[in-house]
Short mmCIF file of C-alpha atoms in Angstrom, two decimals:
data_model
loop_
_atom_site.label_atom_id
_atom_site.label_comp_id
_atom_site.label_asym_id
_atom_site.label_seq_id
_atom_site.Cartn_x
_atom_site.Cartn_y
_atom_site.Cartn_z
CA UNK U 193 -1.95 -6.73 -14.45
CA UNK U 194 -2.08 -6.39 -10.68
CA UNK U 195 0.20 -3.10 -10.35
CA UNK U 196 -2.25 -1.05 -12.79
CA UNK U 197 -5.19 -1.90 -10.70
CA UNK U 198 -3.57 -0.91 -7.94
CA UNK U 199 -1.74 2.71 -9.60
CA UNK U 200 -5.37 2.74 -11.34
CA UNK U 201 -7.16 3.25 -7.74
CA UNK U 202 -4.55 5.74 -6.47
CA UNK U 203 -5.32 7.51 -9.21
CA UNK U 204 -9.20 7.62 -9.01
CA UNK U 205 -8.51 8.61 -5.29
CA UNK U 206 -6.76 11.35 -6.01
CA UNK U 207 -8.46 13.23 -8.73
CA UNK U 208 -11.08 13.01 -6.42
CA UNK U 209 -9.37 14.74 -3.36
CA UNK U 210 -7.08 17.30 -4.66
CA UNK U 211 -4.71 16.97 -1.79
CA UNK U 212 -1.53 15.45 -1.00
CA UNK U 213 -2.02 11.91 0.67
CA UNK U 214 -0.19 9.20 1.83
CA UNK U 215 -0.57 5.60 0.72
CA UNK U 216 -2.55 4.37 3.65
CA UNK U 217 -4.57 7.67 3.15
CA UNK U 218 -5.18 6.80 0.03
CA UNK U 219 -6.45 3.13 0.56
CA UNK U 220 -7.94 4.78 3.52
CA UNK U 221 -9.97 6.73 0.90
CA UNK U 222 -10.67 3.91 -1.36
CA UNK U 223 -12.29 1.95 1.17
CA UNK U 224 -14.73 4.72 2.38
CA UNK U 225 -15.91 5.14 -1.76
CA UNK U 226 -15.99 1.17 -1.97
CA UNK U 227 -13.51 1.24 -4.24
CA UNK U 228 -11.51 -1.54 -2.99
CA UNK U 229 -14.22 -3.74 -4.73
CA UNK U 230 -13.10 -3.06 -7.49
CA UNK U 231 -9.73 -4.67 -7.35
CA UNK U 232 -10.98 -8.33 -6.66
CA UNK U 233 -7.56 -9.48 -4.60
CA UNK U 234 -7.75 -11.56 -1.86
CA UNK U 235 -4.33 -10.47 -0.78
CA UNK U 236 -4.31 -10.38 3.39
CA UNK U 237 -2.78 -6.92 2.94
CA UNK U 238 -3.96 -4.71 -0.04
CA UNK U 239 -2.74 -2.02 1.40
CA UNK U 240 0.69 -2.78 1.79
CA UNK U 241 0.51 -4.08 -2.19
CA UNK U 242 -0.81 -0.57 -2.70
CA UNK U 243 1.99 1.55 -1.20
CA UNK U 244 4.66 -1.04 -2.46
CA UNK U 245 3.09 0.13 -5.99
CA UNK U 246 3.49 3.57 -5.49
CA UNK U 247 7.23 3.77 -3.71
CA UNK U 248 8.61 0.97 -6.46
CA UNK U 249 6.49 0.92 -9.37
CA UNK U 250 8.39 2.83 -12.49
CA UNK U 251 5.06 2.97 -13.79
CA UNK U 252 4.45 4.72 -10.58
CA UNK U 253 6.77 8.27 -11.35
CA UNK U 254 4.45 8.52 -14.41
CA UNK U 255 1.55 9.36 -12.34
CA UNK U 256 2.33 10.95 -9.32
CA UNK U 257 4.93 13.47 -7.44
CA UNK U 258 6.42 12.68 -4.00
CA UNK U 259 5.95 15.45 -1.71
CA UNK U 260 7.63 15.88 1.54
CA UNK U 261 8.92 12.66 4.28
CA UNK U 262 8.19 10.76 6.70
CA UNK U 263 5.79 9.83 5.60
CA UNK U 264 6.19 10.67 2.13
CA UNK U 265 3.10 11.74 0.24
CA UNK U 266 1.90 11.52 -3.29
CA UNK U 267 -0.42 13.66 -5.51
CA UNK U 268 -1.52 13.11 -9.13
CA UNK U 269 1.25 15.09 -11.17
CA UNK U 270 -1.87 16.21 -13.93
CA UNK U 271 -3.46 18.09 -11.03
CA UNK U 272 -0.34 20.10 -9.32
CA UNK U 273 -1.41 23.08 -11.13
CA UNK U 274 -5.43 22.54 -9.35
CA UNK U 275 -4.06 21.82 -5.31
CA UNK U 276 -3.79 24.49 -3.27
CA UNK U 277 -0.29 25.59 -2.39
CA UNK U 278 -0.80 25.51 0.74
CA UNK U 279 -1.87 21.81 1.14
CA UNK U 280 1.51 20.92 -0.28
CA UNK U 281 3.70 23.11 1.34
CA UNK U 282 1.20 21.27 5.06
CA UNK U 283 1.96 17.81 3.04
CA UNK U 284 5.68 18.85 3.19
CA UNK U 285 6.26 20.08 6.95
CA UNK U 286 3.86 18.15 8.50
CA UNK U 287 4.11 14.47 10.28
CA UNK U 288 1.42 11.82 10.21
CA UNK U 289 -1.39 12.31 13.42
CA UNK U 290 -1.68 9.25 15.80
CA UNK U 291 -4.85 7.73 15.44
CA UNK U 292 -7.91 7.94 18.40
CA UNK U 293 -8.50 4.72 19.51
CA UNK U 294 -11.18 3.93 21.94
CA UNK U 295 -8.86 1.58 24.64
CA UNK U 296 -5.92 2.08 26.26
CA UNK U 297 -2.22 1.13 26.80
CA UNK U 298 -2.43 -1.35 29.92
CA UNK U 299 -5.98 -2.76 27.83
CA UNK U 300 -2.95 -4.61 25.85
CA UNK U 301 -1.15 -6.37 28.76
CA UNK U 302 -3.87 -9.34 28.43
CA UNK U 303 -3.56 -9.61 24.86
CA UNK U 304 0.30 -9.30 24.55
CA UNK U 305 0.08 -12.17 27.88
CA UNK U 306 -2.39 -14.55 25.71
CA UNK U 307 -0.20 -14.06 22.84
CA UNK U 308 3.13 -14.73 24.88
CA UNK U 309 1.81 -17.83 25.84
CA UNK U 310 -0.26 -19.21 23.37
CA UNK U 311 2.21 -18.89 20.28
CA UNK U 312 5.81 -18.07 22.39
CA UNK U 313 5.18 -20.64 25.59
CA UNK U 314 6.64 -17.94 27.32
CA UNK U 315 4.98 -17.00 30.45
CA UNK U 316 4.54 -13.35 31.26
CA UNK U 317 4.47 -10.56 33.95
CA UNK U 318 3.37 -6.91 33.99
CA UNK U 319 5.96 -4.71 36.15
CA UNK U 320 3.54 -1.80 37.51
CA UNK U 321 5.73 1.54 37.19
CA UNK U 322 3.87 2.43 40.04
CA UNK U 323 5.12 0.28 42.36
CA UNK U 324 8.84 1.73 41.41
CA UNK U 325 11.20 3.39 44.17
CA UNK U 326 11.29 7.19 43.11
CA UNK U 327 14.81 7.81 41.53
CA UNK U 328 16.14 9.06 38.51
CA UNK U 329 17.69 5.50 37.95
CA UNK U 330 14.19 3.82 37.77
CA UNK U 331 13.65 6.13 34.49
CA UNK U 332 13.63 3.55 30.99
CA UNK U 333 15.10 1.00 33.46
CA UNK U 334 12.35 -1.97 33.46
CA UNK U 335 9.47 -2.52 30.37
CA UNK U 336 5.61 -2.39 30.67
CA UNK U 337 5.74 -7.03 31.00
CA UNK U 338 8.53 -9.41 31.59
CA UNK U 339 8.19 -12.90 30.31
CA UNK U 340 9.78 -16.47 31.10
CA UNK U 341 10.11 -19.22 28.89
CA UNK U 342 11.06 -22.57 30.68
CA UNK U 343 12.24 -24.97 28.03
CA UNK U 344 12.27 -28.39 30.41
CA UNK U 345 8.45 -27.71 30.28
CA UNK U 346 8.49 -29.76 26.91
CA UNK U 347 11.09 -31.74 27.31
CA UNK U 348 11.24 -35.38 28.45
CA UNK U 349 11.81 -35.99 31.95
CA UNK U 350 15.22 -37.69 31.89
CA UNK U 351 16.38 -34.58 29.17
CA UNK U 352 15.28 -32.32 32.10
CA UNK U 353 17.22 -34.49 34.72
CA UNK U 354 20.35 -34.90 32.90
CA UNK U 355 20.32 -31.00 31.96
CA UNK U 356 19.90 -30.35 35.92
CA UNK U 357 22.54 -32.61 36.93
CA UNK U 358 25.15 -31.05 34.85
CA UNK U 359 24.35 -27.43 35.66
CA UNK U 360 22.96 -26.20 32.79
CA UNK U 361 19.24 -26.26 32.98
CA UNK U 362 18.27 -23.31 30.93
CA UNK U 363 15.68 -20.56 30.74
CA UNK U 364 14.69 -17.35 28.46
CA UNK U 365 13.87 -14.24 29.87
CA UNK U 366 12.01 -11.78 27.48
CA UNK U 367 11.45 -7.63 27.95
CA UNK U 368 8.07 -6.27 26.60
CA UNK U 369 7.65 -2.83 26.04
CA UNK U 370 4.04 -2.03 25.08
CA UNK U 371 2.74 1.10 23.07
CA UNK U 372 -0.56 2.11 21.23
CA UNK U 373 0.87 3.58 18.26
CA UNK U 374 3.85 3.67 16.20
CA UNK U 375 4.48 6.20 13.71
CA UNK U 376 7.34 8.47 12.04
CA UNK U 377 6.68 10.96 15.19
CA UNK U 378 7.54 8.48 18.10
CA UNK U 379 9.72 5.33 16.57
CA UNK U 380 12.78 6.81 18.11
CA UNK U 381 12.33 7.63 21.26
CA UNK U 382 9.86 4.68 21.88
CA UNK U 383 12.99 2.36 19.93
CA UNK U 384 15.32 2.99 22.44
CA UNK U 385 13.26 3.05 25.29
CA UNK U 386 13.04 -0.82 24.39
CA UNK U 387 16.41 -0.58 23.91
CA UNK U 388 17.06 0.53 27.61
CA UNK U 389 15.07 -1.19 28.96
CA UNK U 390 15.42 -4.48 27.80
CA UNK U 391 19.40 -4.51 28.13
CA UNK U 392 18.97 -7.50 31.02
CA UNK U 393 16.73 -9.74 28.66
CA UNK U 394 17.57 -12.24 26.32
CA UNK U 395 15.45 -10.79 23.98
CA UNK U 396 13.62 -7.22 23.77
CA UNK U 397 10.37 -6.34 22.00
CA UNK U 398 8.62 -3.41 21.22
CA UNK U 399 5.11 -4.12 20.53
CA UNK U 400 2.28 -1.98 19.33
CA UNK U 401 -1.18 -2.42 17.69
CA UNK U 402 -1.35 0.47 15.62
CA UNK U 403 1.92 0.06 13.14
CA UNK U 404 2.39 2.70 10.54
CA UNK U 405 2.25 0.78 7.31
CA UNK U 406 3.47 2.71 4.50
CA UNK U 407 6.75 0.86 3.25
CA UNK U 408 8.47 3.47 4.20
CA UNK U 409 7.89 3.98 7.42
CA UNK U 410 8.28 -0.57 7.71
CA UNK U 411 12.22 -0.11 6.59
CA UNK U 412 12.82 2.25 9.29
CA UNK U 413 11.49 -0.03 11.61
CA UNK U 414 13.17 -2.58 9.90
CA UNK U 415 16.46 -1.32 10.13
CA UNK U 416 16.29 -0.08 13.41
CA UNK U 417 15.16 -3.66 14.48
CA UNK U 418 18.21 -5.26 12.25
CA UNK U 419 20.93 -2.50 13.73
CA UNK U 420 19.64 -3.04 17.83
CA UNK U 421 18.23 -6.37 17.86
CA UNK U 422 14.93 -5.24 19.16
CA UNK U 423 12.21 -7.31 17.80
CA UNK U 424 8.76 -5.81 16.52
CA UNK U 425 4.90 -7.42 17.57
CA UNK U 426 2.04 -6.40 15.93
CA UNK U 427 -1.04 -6.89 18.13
CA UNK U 428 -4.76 -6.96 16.80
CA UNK U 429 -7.16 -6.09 19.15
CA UNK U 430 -10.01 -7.18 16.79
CA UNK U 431 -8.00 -10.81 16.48
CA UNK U 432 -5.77 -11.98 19.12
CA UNK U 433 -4.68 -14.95 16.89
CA UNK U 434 -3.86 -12.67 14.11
CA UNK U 435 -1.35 -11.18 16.66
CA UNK U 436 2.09 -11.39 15.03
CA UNK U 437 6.02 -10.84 15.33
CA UNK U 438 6.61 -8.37 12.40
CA UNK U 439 10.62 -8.84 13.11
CA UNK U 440 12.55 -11.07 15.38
CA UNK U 441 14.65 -10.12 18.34
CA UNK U 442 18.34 -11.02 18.14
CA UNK U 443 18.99 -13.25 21.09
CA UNK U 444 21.73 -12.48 23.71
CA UNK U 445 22.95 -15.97 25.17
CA UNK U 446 24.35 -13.46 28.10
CA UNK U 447 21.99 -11.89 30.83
CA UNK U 448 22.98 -8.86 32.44
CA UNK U 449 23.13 -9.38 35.97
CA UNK U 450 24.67 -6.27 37.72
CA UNK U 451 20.96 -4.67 35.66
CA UNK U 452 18.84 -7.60 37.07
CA UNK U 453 19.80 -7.01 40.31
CA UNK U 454 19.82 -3.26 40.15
CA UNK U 455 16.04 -3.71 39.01
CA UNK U 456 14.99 -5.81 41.50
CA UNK U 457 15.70 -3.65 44.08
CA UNK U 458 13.95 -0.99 42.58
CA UNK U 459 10.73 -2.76 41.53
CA UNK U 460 8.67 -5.52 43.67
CA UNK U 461 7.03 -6.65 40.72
CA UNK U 462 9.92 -7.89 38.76
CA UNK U 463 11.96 -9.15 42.35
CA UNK U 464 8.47 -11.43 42.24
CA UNK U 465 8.89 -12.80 38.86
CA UNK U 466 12.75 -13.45 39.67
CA UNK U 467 11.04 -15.24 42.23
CA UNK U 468 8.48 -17.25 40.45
CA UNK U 469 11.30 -18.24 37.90
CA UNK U 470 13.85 -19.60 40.38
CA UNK U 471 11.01 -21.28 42.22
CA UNK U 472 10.18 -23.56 39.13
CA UNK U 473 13.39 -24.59 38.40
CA UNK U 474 14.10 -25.53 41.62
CA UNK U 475 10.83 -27.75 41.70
CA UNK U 476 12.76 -29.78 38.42
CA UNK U 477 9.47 -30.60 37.32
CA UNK U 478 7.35 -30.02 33.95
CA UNK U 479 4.30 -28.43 34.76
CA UNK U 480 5.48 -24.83 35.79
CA UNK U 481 3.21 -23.31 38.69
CA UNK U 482 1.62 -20.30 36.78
CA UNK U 483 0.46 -18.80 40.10
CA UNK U 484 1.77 -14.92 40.18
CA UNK U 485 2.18 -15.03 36.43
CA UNK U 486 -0.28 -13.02 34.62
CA UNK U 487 -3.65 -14.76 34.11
CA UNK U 488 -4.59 -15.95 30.08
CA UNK U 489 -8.31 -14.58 29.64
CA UNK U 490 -10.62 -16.44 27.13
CA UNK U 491 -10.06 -14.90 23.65
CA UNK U 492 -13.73 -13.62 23.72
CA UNK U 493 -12.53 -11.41 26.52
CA UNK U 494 -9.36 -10.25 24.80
CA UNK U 495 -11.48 -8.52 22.12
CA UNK U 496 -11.15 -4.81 21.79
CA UNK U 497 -13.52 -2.74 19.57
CA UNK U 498 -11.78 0.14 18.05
#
């Protein structure tokens, strides 16, 4: 069956290392010895299939000990007497280590922009902090890219007209708050930083493309998404298609004006996308102008090596 292959590798991993791991650590593992290979899936995410094993399995508390949280780890419950003390009471008290990547944040405001457009049809803008007045209300008040999604652009042109003439021709504005990594260490305060900031929006997103993927660690972001409303992206820098929207935002029919307006005064960037947006639906016509919008660069472009 699939769930002993999967408990089988854990279990060659960790008679190998003698140390508590975690279950990304430990497919982390079983990739470097090849041992992947040896479960023939062609599941998109092993990995995941691997940790879901571990955490739900009953076969699973057989095998292996938890130790410690966030992010829990496991180590073979035969060897307990062989670790080191030590590396369990570490495994207990100590939190999972962001990653080194070789790019940086603002290298993912062209991919989140090609992604926003290509598979949302929302246009997008990045608000340089920069270019904010200096004032402890500017603090968590805008995100990292502000998007627009103009509806009439698909429509027919007498759905557009009618929809003008009685008042109610609509748009969607979107918040984008962009990070590198997202792990037990940072979820909250980078959670309601989106939250903050994307109060005025229709919808808020938090988006990252390094996602801690133990299952535990994807219910807290879960819930957190489910109790706020804050929707979760998942970029790839490897595979801007592959981009995706791990959970939805809730939408807010209502924008918050009195915030709108505050930001505006306090950022020229966003006062030009207010701009751009009330230009275009002004014009009543289909083919938004895309000029002050960020540019979409060819997908070869978008690439990132880690």
């Amino acid at each position: 069956m699939e769930k002993n292959k999967y408990l089988s590798l854990a279990i060659k991993v960790l008679k190998e290392e003698l140390q508590p791991l975690t279950s990304n650590e430990i497919w982390e593992k079983a990739v470097t010895k090849s041992y992947d290979k040896e479960l023939g899936t062609t599941g998109r995410t092993p990995w995941a299939s691997l940790g879901a094993q571990l955490y739900g399995s009953q076969k699973s508390s057989k095998y292996f000990e938890k130790v410690g949280s966030r992010p829990t780890k496991f180590i073979l419950k035969e060897n307990i007497s062989k670790i080191d003390k030590e590396k369990i009471q570490t495994a207990i008290t100590s939190q999972e280590e962001e990653k080194k990547v070789s790019y940086k944040e603002k290298d993912l405001h062209q991919l989140m922009a090609y992604y926003a457009s290509v598979y949302m049809n929302v246009y997008s803008k990045t608000i340089e902090h920069t270019k904010s007045k200096k004032s402890k209300m500017a603090e968590w008040a805008h995100p990292d890219m502000v998007g627009c999604f103009f509806p009439f652009e698909l429509w027919q042109k007498e759905t557009s007209e009618l929809s003008s003439e009685l008042g109610s021709l609509p748009v969607k504005l979107y918040s984008f708050e962009l990070k590198i990594q997202l792990t037990f260490s940072n979820i909250r305060e980078y959670f309601f930083q989106a939250v903050s900031n994307s109060s005025w929006s229709n919808e808020g997103y938090l988006v990252a493309s390094e996602i801690q993927q133990d299952p535990e660690f994807l219910m807290e972001l879960k819930r957190l998404s489910s109790s706020y409303g804050i929707g979760i992206i998942k970029l790839d820098v490897e595979d801007p298609d592959n981009c995706e929207i791990l959970f939805p935002a809730r939408e807010k029919n209502e924008l918050d004006w009195e915030t709108i307006n505050k930001i505006i005064d306090l950022n020229p960037d966003f006062q030009e996308f207010i701009e751009l947006i009330t230009s275009n639906i002004k014009l009543k016509n289909r083919k938004i102008i895309k000029d002050g919008f960020d540019k979409i660069k060819d997908i070869d472009d978008l690439i990132i090596t880690k």
